[in-house]
mmCIF file of N, CA, C and O in Angstrom:
data_model
loop_
_atom_site.group_PDB
_atom_site.id
_atom_site.type_symbol
_atom_site.label_atom_id
_atom_site.label_comp_id
_atom_site.label_asym_id
_atom_site.label_seq_id
_atom_site.Cartn_x
_atom_site.Cartn_y
_atom_site.Cartn_z
ATOM 1 N N GLN A 895 5.219 9.858 2.505
ATOM 2 C CA GLN A 895 5.771 9.090 1.415
ATOM 3 C C GLN A 895 4.675 8.283 0.756
ATOM 4 O O GLN A 895 3.680 7.941 1.376
ATOM 5 N N PHE A 896 4.873 7.965 -0.485
ATOM 6 C CA PHE A 896 3.895 7.240 -1.275
ATOM 7 C C PHE A 896 4.547 5.998 -1.851
ATOM 8 O O PHE A 896 5.676 6.055 -2.330
ATOM 9 N N PHE A 897 3.867 4.894 -1.782
ATOM 10 C CA PHE A 897 4.344 3.688 -2.441
ATOM 11 C C PHE A 897 3.148 2.851 -2.856
ATOM 12 O O PHE A 897 2.039 3.075 -2.403
ATOM 13 N N THR A 898 3.388 1.914 -3.729
ATOM 14 C CA THR A 898 2.310 1.082 -4.257
ATOM 15 C C THR A 898 2.486 -0.365 -3.831
ATOM 16 O O THR A 898 3.570 -0.783 -3.442
ATOM 17 N N LYS A 899 1.419 -1.110 -3.934
ATOM 18 C CA LYS A 899 1.438 -2.559 -3.742
ATOM 19 C C LYS A 899 0.663 -3.177 -4.895
ATOM 20 O O LYS A 899 -0.342 -2.619 -5.349
ATOM 21 N N TYR A 900 1.107 -4.324 -5.333
ATOM 22 C CA TYR A 900 0.381 -5.040 -6.376
ATOM 23 C C TYR A 900 -0.929 -5.573 -5.808
ATOM 24 O O TYR A 900 -0.994 -5.975 -4.653
ATOM 25 N N ILE A 901 -1.972 -5.604 -6.637
ATOM 26 C CA ILE A 901 -3.263 -6.111 -6.190
ATOM 27 C C ILE A 901 -3.149 -7.565 -5.736
ATOM 28 O O ILE A 901 -3.847 -8.000 -4.829
ATOM 29 N N SER A 902 -2.236 -8.323 -6.336
ATOM 30 C CA SER A 902 -2.051 -9.726 -5.946
ATOM 31 C C SER A 902 -1.459 -9.867 -4.544
ATOM 32 O O SER A 902 -1.444 -10.951 -3.984
ATOM 33 N N ALA A 903 -0.987 -8.767 -3.977
ATOM 34 C CA ALA A 903 -0.379 -8.797 -2.650
ATOM 35 C C ALA A 903 -1.346 -8.365 -1.555
ATOM 36 O O ALA A 903 -0.985 -8.341 -0.396
ATOM 37 N N THR A 904 -2.571 -8.033 -1.908
ATOM 38 C CA THR A 904 -3.516 -7.480 -0.956
ATOM 39 C C THR A 904 -4.351 -8.583 -0.303
ATOM 40 O O THR A 904 -4.925 -9.425 -0.987
ATOM 41 N N TYR A 905 -4.410 -8.563 1.010
ATOM 42 C CA TYR A 905 -5.150 -9.555 1.787
ATOM 43 C C TYR A 905 -6.011 -8.850 2.818
ATOM 44 O O TYR A 905 -5.690 -7.753 3.254
ATOM 45 N N GLY A 906 -7.081 -9.505 3.250
ATOM 46 C CA GLY A 906 -7.925 -8.984 4.315
ATOM 47 C C GLY A 906 -7.243 -9.126 5.662
ATOM 48 O O GLY A 906 -6.278 -9.883 5.824
ATOM 49 N N ALA A 907 -7.749 -8.413 6.646
ATOM 50 C CA ALA A 907 -7.129 -8.370 7.985
ATOM 51 C C ALA A 907 -7.057 -9.733 8.659
ATOM 52 O O ALA A 907 -6.142 -9.996 9.420
ATOM 53 N N GLU A 908 -7.999 -10.606 8.404
ATOM 54 C CA GLU A 908 -8.047 -11.920 9.047
ATOM 55 C C GLU A 908 -7.342 -12.997 8.213
ATOM 56 O O GLU A 908 -7.351 -14.168 8.572
ATOM 57 N N SER A 909 -6.761 -12.617 7.100
ATOM 58 C CA SER A 909 -6.170 -13.581 6.171
ATOM 59 C C SER A 909 -4.804 -14.061 6.631
ATOM 60 O O SER A 909 -4.095 -13.376 7.360
ATOM 61 N N TYR A 910 -4.445 -15.234 6.148
ATOM 62 C CA TYR A 910 -3.079 -15.736 6.283
ATOM 63 C C TYR A 910 -2.281 -15.100 5.163
ATOM 64 O O TYR A 910 -2.648 -15.201 3.999
ATOM 65 N N ALA A 911 -1.218 -14.427 5.483
ATOM 66 C CA ALA A 911 -0.395 -13.747 4.481
ATOM 67 C C ALA A 911 0.867 -14.562 4.216
ATOM 68 O O ALA A 911 1.734 -14.647 5.080
ATOM 69 N N PRO A 912 0.960 -15.176 3.063
ATOM 70 C CA PRO A 912 2.147 -15.983 2.778
ATOM 71 C C PRO A 912 3.390 -15.118 2.618
ATOM 72 O O PRO A 912 3.327 -14.027 2.072
ATOM 73 N N LYS A 913 4.491 -15.606 3.114
ATOM 74 C CA LYS A 913 5.766 -14.911 2.972
ATOM 75 C C LYS A 913 6.477 -15.485 1.759
ATOM 76 O O LYS A 913 6.450 -16.680 1.514
ATOM 77 N N LYS A 914 7.112 -14.616 0.980
ATOM 78 C CA LYS A 914 7.718 -15.009 -0.286
ATOM 79 C C LYS A 914 8.780 -16.086 -0.133
ATOM 80 O O LYS A 914 8.789 -17.078 -0.828
ATOM 81 N N ASP A 915 9.695 -15.898 0.766
ATOM 82 C CA ASP A 915 10.761 -16.869 1.013
ATOM 83 C C ASP A 915 11.313 -16.609 2.413
ATOM 84 O O ASP A 915 10.653 -15.981 3.216
ATOM 85 N N ASP A 916 12.514 -17.053 2.695
ATOM 86 C CA ASP A 916 13.041 -16.863 4.052
ATOM 87 C C ASP A 916 13.887 -15.600 4.205
ATOM 88 O O ASP A 916 14.642 -15.466 5.154
ATOM 89 N N SER A 917 13.744 -14.644 3.289
ATOM 90 C CA SER A 917 14.465 -13.377 3.410
ATOM 91 C C SER A 917 13.941 -12.592 4.609
ATOM 92 O O SER A 917 12.753 -12.650 4.925
ATOM 93 N N PRO A 918 14.819 -11.812 5.269
ATOM 94 C CA PRO A 918 14.350 -10.999 6.395
ATOM 95 C C PRO A 918 13.395 -9.904 5.915
ATOM 96 O O PRO A 918 13.533 -9.397 4.806
ATOM 97 N N PHE A 919 12.428 -9.575 6.759
ATOM 98 C CA PHE A 919 11.444 -8.567 6.377
ATOM 99 C C PHE A 919 11.011 -7.780 7.606
ATOM 100 O O PHE A 919 11.287 -8.168 8.736
ATOM 101 N N THR A 920 10.360 -6.676 7.361
ATOM 102 C CA THR A 920 9.758 -5.882 8.430
ATOM 103 C C THR A 920 8.272 -5.722 8.132
ATOM 104 O O THR A 920 7.841 -5.878 6.987
ATOM 105 N N VAL A 921 7.520 -5.401 9.163
ATOM 106 C CA VAL A 921 6.099 -5.106 9.007
ATOM 107 C C VAL A 921 5.862 -3.749 9.637
ATOM 108 O O VAL A 921 6.273 -3.499 10.763
ATOM 109 N N GLY A 922 5.222 -2.862 8.893
ATOM 110 C CA GLY A 922 4.951 -1.534 9.409
ATOM 111 C C GLY A 922 3.476 -1.201 9.339
ATOM 112 O O GLY A 922 2.783 -1.638 8.417
ATOM 113 N N GLY A 923 2.993 -0.457 10.303
ATOM 114 C CA GLY A 923 1.613 0.015 10.293
ATOM 115 C C GLY A 923 1.504 1.268 9.441
ATOM 116 O O GLY A 923 2.336 2.169 9.536
ATOM 117 N N GLU A 924 0.497 1.308 8.597
ATOM 118 C CA GLU A 924 0.326 2.414 7.651
ATOM 119 C C GLU A 924 -1.124 2.882 7.644
ATOM 120 O O GLU A 924 -2.033 2.101 7.914
ATOM 121 N N LEU A 925 -1.328 4.130 7.289
ATOM 122 C CA LEU A 925 -2.656 4.619 6.948
ATOM 123 C C LEU A 925 -2.824 4.348 5.459
ATOM 124 O O LEU A 925 -2.054 4.858 4.642
ATOM 125 N N ALA A 926 -3.803 3.526 5.099
ATOM 126 C CA ALA A 926 -4.035 3.197 3.694
ATOM 127 C C ALA A 926 -5.157 4.068 3.152
ATOM 128 O O ALA A 926 -6.233 4.146 3.743
ATOM 129 N N VAL A 927 -4.897 4.731 2.058
ATOM 130 C CA VAL A 927 -5.904 5.546 1.379
ATOM 131 C C VAL A 927 -6.451 4.716 0.234
ATOM 132 O O VAL A 927 -5.696 4.248 -0.620
ATOM 133 N N ILE A 928 -7.763 4.520 0.211
ATOM 134 C CA ILE A 928 -8.412 3.712 -0.805
ATOM 135 C C ILE A 928 -8.925 4.626 -1.912
ATOM 136 O O ILE A 928 -9.722 5.537 -1.652
ATOM 137 N N ILE A 929 -8.446 4.398 -3.123
ATOM 138 C CA ILE A 929 -8.919 5.173 -4.270
ATOM 139 C C ILE A 929 -10.302 4.649 -4.629
ATOM 140 O O ILE A 929 -10.478 3.459 -4.865
ATOM 141 N N GLY A 930 -11.286 5.534 -4.686
ATOM 142 C CA GLY A 930 -12.673 5.119 -4.850
ATOM 143 C C GLY A 930 -13.167 5.004 -6.270
ATOM 144 O O GLY A 930 -14.192 4.372 -6.525
ATOM 145 N N ARG A 931 -12.469 5.609 -7.214
ATOM 146 C CA ARG A 931 -12.880 5.494 -8.607
ATOM 147 C C ARG A 931 -11.676 5.718 -9.500
ATOM 148 O O ARG A 931 -10.653 6.257 -9.073
ATOM 149 N N GLN A 932 -11.803 5.266 -10.715
ATOM 150 C CA GLN A 932 -10.685 5.326 -11.649
ATOM 151 C C GLN A 932 -10.276 6.778 -11.906
ATOM 152 O O GLN A 932 -11.127 7.663 -12.051
ATOM 153 N N CYS A 933 -8.980 6.998 -11.952
ATOM 154 C CA CYS A 933 -8.480 8.339 -12.221
ATOM 155 C C CYS A 933 -7.093 8.254 -12.858
ATOM 156 O O CYS A 933 -6.395 7.249 -12.725
ATOM 157 N N ARG A 934 -6.727 9.317 -13.514
ATOM 158 C CA ARG A 934 -5.403 9.402 -14.127
ATOM 159 C C ARG A 934 -5.102 10.865 -14.413
ATOM 160 O O ARG A 934 -5.954 11.593 -14.917
ATOM 161 N N ARG A 935 -3.908 11.264 -14.030
ATOM 162 C CA ARG A 935 -3.427 12.625 -14.307
ATOM 163 C C ARG A 935 -4.396 13.701 -13.819
ATOM 164 O O ARG A 935 -4.734 14.638 -14.544
ATOM 165 N N ILE A 936 -4.812 13.562 -12.584
ATOM 166 C CA ILE A 936 -5.695 14.571 -12.009
ATOM 167 C C ILE A 936 -4.857 15.638 -11.312
ATOM 168 O O ILE A 936 -3.718 15.402 -10.936
ATOM 169 N N ARG A 937 -5.429 16.789 -11.133
ATOM 170 C CA ARG A 937 -4.731 17.871 -10.445
ATOM 171 C C ARG A 937 -4.749 17.612 -8.938
ATOM 172 O O ARG A 937 -5.641 16.940 -8.418
ATOM 173 N N GLU A 938 -3.777 18.148 -8.253
ATOM 174 C CA GLU A 938 -3.670 17.964 -6.808
ATOM 175 C C GLU A 938 -4.929 18.436 -6.094
ATOM 176 O O GLU A 938 -5.401 17.790 -5.156
ATOM 177 N N ASP A 939 -5.505 19.537 -6.545
ATOM 178 C CA ASP A 939 -6.698 20.051 -5.877
ATOM 179 C C ASP A 939 -7.941 19.189 -6.135
ATOM 180 O O ASP A 939 -8.966 19.366 -5.485
ATOM 181 N N GLU A 940 -7.867 18.213 -7.052
ATOM 182 C CA GLU A 940 -8.967 17.290 -7.320
ATOM 183 C C GLU A 940 -8.809 15.954 -6.594
ATOM 184 O O GLU A 940 -9.731 15.136 -6.577
ATOM 185 N N ALA A 941 -7.647 15.709 -6.017
ATOM 186 C CA ALA A 941 -7.317 14.384 -5.467
ATOM 187 C C ALA A 941 -8.342 13.885 -4.453
ATOM 188 O O ALA A 941 -8.739 12.720 -4.479
ATOM 189 N N ALA A 942 -8.800 14.734 -3.555
ATOM 190 C CA ALA A 942 -9.745 14.304 -2.516
ATOM 191 C C ALA A 942 -11.056 13.798 -3.113
ATOM 192 O O ALA A 942 -11.724 12.954 -2.510
ATOM 193 N N ASP A 943 -11.413 14.257 -4.301
ATOM 194 C CA ASP A 943 -12.644 13.805 -4.951
ATOM 195 C C ASP A 943 -12.583 12.334 -5.354
ATOM 196 O O ASP A 943 -13.616 11.723 -5.633
ATOM 197 N N TYR A 944 -11.406 11.761 -5.399
ATOM 198 C CA TYR A 944 -11.221 10.378 -5.845
ATOM 199 C C TYR A 944 -10.959 9.415 -4.687
ATOM 200 O O TYR A 944 -10.808 8.219 -4.904
ATOM 201 N N ILE A 945 -10.903 9.923 -3.472
ATOM 202 C CA ILE A 945 -10.660 9.065 -2.310
ATOM 203 C C ILE A 945 -11.964 8.400 -1.897
ATOM 204 O O ILE A 945 -12.966 9.077 -1.651
ATOM 205 N N GLY A 946 -11.932 7.064 -1.820
ATOM 206 C CA GLY A 946 -13.107 6.321 -1.373
ATOM 207 C C GLY A 946 -13.161 6.207 0.138
ATOM 208 O O GLY A 946 -14.216 6.257 0.746
ATOM 209 N N GLY A 947 -11.984 6.046 0.756
ATOM 210 C CA GLY A 947 -11.952 5.908 2.203
ATOM 211 C C GLY A 947 -10.565 5.618 2.726
ATOM 212 O O GLY A 947 -9.575 5.696 1.989
ATOM 213 N N TYR A 948 -10.520 5.256 4.003
ATOM 214 C CA TYR A 948 -9.257 5.029 4.701
ATOM 215 C C TYR A 948 -9.366 3.744 5.514
ATOM 216 O O TYR A 948 -10.429 3.404 6.015
ATOM 217 N N THR A 949 -8.254 3.058 5.670
ATOM 218 C CA THR A 949 -8.203 1.875 6.507
ATOM 219 C C THR A 949 -6.796 1.718 7.059
ATOM 220 O O THR A 949 -5.902 2.508 6.746
ATOM 221 N N ILE A 950 -6.605 0.697 7.861
ATOM 222 C CA ILE A 950 -5.294 0.373 8.420
ATOM 223 C C ILE A 950 -4.611 -0.621 7.496
ATOM 224 O O ILE A 950 -5.240 -1.546 6.995
ATOM 225 N N GLY A 951 -3.338 -0.431 7.279
ATOM 226 C CA GLY A 951 -2.568 -1.381 6.495
ATOM 227 C C GLY A 951 -1.359 -1.875 7.275
ATOM 228 O O GLY A 951 -0.740 -1.104 8.012
ATOM 229 N N HIS A 952 -1.073 -3.155 7.163
ATOM 230 C CA HIS A 952 0.154 -3.729 7.711
ATOM 231 C C HIS A 952 1.001 -4.129 6.520
ATOM 232 O O HIS A 952 0.689 -5.088 5.809
ATOM 233 N N ASP A 953 2.050 -3.376 6.297
ATOM 234 C CA ASP A 953 2.865 -3.509 5.099
ATOM 235 C C ASP A 953 4.135 -4.300 5.375
ATOM 236 O O ASP A 953 4.856 -4.003 6.323
ATOM 237 N N PHE A 954 4.397 -5.289 4.542
ATOM 238 C CA PHE A 954 5.624 -6.067 4.626
ATOM 239 C C PHE A 954 6.647 -5.465 3.660
ATOM 240 O O PHE A 954 6.303 -5.106 2.539
ATOM 241 N N ALA A 955 7.894 -5.356 4.068
ATOM 242 C CA ALA A 955 8.973 -4.889 3.204
ATOM 243 C C ALA A 955 10.148 -5.854 3.338
ATOM 244 O O ALA A 955 10.506 -6.261 4.449
ATOM 245 N N GLU A 956 10.725 -6.221 2.218
ATOM 246 C CA GLU A 956 11.858 -7.145 2.226
ATOM 247 C C GLU A 956 13.139 -6.375 2.510
ATOM 248 O O GLU A 956 13.528 -5.486 1.754
ATOM 249 N N LEU A 957 13.806 -6.699 3.603
ATOM 250 C CA LEU A 957 14.997 -5.951 4.032
ATOM 251 C C LEU A 957 16.148 -6.067 3.041
ATOM 252 O O LEU A 957 16.879 -5.106 2.826
ATOM 253 N N ASP A 958 16.342 -7.234 2.442
ATOM 254 C CA ASP A 958 17.422 -7.385 1.472
ATOM 255 C C ASP A 958 17.302 -6.371 0.342
ATOM 256 O O ASP A 958 18.285 -5.847 -0.147
ATOM 257 N N TRP A 959 16.083 -6.091 -0.073
ATOM 258 C CA TRP A 959 15.875 -5.145 -1.161
ATOM 259 C C TRP A 959 15.962 -3.706 -0.683
ATOM 260 O O TRP A 959 16.534 -2.858 -1.336
ATOM 261 N N THR A 960 15.359 -3.407 0.471
ATOM 262 C CA THR A 960 15.336 -2.018 0.934
ATOM 263 C C THR A 960 16.713 -1.544 1.363
ATOM 264 O O THR A 960 17.024 -0.365 1.252
ATOM 265 N N GLU A 961 17.559 -2.449 1.853
ATOM 266 C CA GLU A 961 18.896 -2.053 2.291
ATOM 267 C C GLU A 961 19.884 -1.919 1.145
ATOM 268 O O GLU A 961 20.830 -1.153 1.215
ATOM 269 N N LYS A 962 19.685 -2.659 0.061
ATOM 270 C CA LYS A 962 20.627 -2.633 -1.064
ATOM 271 C C LYS A 962 20.248 -1.633 -2.144
ATOM 272 O O LYS A 962 21.093 -1.168 -2.882
ATOM 273 N N GLU A 963 18.992 -1.309 -2.236
ATOM 274 C CA GLU A 963 18.507 -0.412 -3.279
ATOM 275 C C GLU A 963 18.579 1.040 -2.819
ATOM 276 O O GLU A 963 18.260 1.342 -1.684
ATOM 277 N N THR A 964 18.962 1.919 -3.713
ATOM 278 C CA THR A 964 18.913 3.343 -3.387
ATOM 279 C C THR A 964 17.485 3.851 -3.500
ATOM 280 O O THR A 964 17.136 4.844 -2.900
ATOM 281 N N ARG A 965 16.671 3.142 -4.245
ATOM 282 C CA ARG A 965 15.255 3.491 -4.373
ATOM 283 C C ARG A 965 14.471 2.507 -3.513
ATOM 284 O O ARG A 965 14.280 1.357 -3.896
ATOM 285 N N TRP A 966 14.009 2.928 -2.358
ATOM 286 C CA TRP A 966 13.352 2.041 -1.409
ATOM 287 C C TRP A 966 12.057 1.464 -1.950
ATOM 288 O O TRP A 966 11.555 0.465 -1.466
ATOM 289 N N LEU A 967 11.496 2.059 -3.002
ATOM 290 C CA LEU A 967 10.262 1.560 -3.586
ATOM 291 C C LEU A 967 10.391 0.106 -4.028
ATOM 292 O O LEU A 967 9.460 -0.675 -3.903
ATOM 293 N N HIS A 968 11.558 -0.307 -4.489
ATOM 294 C CA HIS A 968 11.756 -1.688 -4.933
ATOM 295 C C HIS A 968 11.523 -2.675 -3.794
ATOM 296 O O HIS A 968 10.969 -3.754 -4.001
ATOM 297 N N GLY A 969 11.948 -2.338 -2.610
ATOM 298 C CA GLY A 969 11.758 -3.212 -1.460
ATOM 299 C C GLY A 969 10.328 -3.235 -0.954
ATOM 300 O O GLY A 969 9.889 -4.189 -0.331
ATOM 301 N N LYS A 970 9.587 -2.177 -1.215
ATOM 302 C CA LYS A 970 8.210 -2.095 -0.762
ATOM 303 C C LYS A 970 7.232 -2.683 -1.774
ATOM 304 O O LYS A 970 6.163 -3.141 -1.410
ATOM 305 N N ALA A 971 7.572 -2.653 -3.057
ATOM 306 C CA ALA A 971 6.612 -2.988 -4.102
ATOM 307 C C ALA A 971 6.696 -4.422 -4.611
ATOM 308 O O ALA A 971 5.981 -4.781 -5.507
ATOM 309 N N TYR A 972 7.567 -5.239 -4.041
ATOM 310 C CA TYR A 972 7.602 -6.626 -4.504
ATOM 311 C C TYR A 972 6.319 -7.330 -4.081
ATOM 312 O O TYR A 972 5.550 -6.814 -3.273
ATOM 313 N N ASP A 973 6.068 -8.477 -4.629
ATOM 314 C CA ASP A 973 4.808 -9.183 -4.400
ATOM 315 C C ASP A 973 4.773 -9.824 -3.010
ATOM 316 O O ASP A 973 4.888 -11.032 -2.855
ATOM 317 N N ALA A 974 4.651 -8.983 -2.007
ATOM 318 C CA ALA A 974 4.592 -9.424 -0.608
ATOM 319 C C ALA A 974 3.303 -8.906 0.002
ATOM 320 O O ALA A 974 2.671 -7.998 -0.532
ATOM 321 N N PRO A 975 2.921 -9.450 1.116
ATOM 322 C CA PRO A 975 1.612 -9.127 1.674
ATOM 323 C C PRO A 975 1.427 -7.672 2.105
ATOM 324 O O PRO A 975 2.335 -7.021 2.598
ATOM 325 N N LEU A 976 0.221 -7.219 1.911
ATOM 326 C CA LEU A 976 -0.288 -5.980 2.480
ATOM 327 C C LEU A 976 -1.641 -6.341 3.083
ATOM 328 O O LEU A 976 -2.578 -6.649 2.351
ATOM 329 N N LEU A 977 -1.707 -6.389 4.393
ATOM 330 C CA LEU A 977 -2.962 -6.719 5.076
ATOM 331 C C LEU A 977 -3.754 -5.441 5.285
ATOM 332 O O LEU A 977 -3.217 -4.447 5.796
ATOM 333 N N LEU A 978 -5.015 -5.439 4.894
ATOM 334 C CA LEU A 978 -5.863 -4.257 5.004
ATOM 335 C C LEU A 978 -7.069 -4.527 5.904
ATOM 336 O O LEU A 978 -7.622 -5.606 5.903
ATOM 337 N N GLY A 979 -7.471 -3.498 6.638
ATOM 338 C CA GLY A 979 -8.711 -3.604 7.396
ATOM 339 C C GLY A 979 -8.490 -3.790 8.883
ATOM 340 O O GLY A 979 -7.405 -3.590 9.380
ATOM 341 N N PRO A 980 -9.518 -4.142 9.576
ATOM 342 C CA PRO A 980 -10.743 -4.825 9.144
ATOM 343 C C PRO A 980 -11.884 -3.915 8.705
ATOM 344 O O PRO A 980 -12.889 -4.410 8.205
ATOM 345 N N VAL A 981 -11.797 -2.618 8.876
ATOM 346 C CA VAL A 981 -12.882 -1.728 8.449
ATOM 347 C C VAL A 981 -12.318 -0.602 7.605
ATOM 348 O O VAL A 981 -11.126 -0.290 7.659
ATOM 349 N N MET A 982 -13.212 0.015 6.815
ATOM 350 C CA MET A 982 -12.848 1.195 6.037
ATOM 351 C C MET A 982 -13.778 2.327 6.445
ATOM 352 O O MET A 982 -14.989 2.128 6.584
ATOM 353 N N VAL A 983 -13.218 3.487 6.673
ATOM 354 C CA VAL A 983 -14.013 4.682 6.950
ATOM 355 C C VAL A 983 -14.151 5.439 5.638
ATOM 356 O O VAL A 983 -13.150 5.753 4.986
ATOM 357 N N ALA A 984 -15.376 5.697 5.230
ATOM 358 C CA ALA A 984 -15.629 6.410 3.976
ATOM 359 C C ALA A 984 -15.131 7.848 4.060
ATOM 360 O O ALA A 984 -15.300 8.511 5.090
ATOM 361 N N HIS A 985 -14.527 8.313 3.009
ATOM 362 C CA HIS A 985 -14.011 9.680 2.957
ATOM 363 C C HIS A 985 -15.146 10.682 3.177
ATOM 364 O O HIS A 985 -14.989 11.653 3.910
ATOM 365 N N ARG A 986 -16.273 10.434 2.570
ATOM 366 C CA ARG A 986 -17.403 11.366 2.708
ATOM 367 C C ARG A 986 -17.907 11.458 4.153
ATOM 368 O O ARG A 986 -18.399 12.505 4.565
ATOM 369 N N ALA A 987 -17.747 10.386 4.935
ATOM 370 C CA ALA A 987 -18.152 10.416 6.341
ATOM 371 C C ALA A 987 -17.260 11.369 7.140
ATOM 372 O O ALA A 987 -17.720 12.041 8.066
ATOM 373 N N LEU A 988 -15.979 11.429 6.792
ATOM 374 C CA LEU A 988 -15.081 12.347 7.484
ATOM 375 C C LEU A 988 -15.243 13.765 7.000
ATOM 376 O O LEU A 988 -15.009 14.716 7.749
ATOM 377 N N ALA A 989 -15.643 13.930 5.753
ATOM 378 C CA ALA A 989 -15.827 15.263 5.193
ATOM 379 C C ALA A 989 -17.016 15.971 5.825
ATOM 380 O O ALA A 989 -17.074 17.189 5.874
ATOM 381 N N GLU A 990 -17.988 15.173 6.297
ATOM 382 C CA GLU A 990 -19.207 15.756 6.922
ATOM 383 C C GLU A 990 -18.869 16.116 8.318
ATOM 384 O O GLU A 990 -19.039 16.816 9.049
#
């Protein structure tokens, strides 16, 4: 599955991640793919050329939104924390 996070929601691994309010939430471990350069409307077979690297993500999702919405993206994409890191493995390092 694919979902987005706002840049304002991105924090480093050692950061304090503020919670939006007292709504219930979950935290899930994710493989985060870091886009390494600007792209738009690329073909699927070109996608790997735009990957900068990979890291660990701890994603917060607001349960009130994910349980009520038929589109779970709304619950994942609100301005809530996404903790990334502490390291990134370069895509080219894995390709070698």
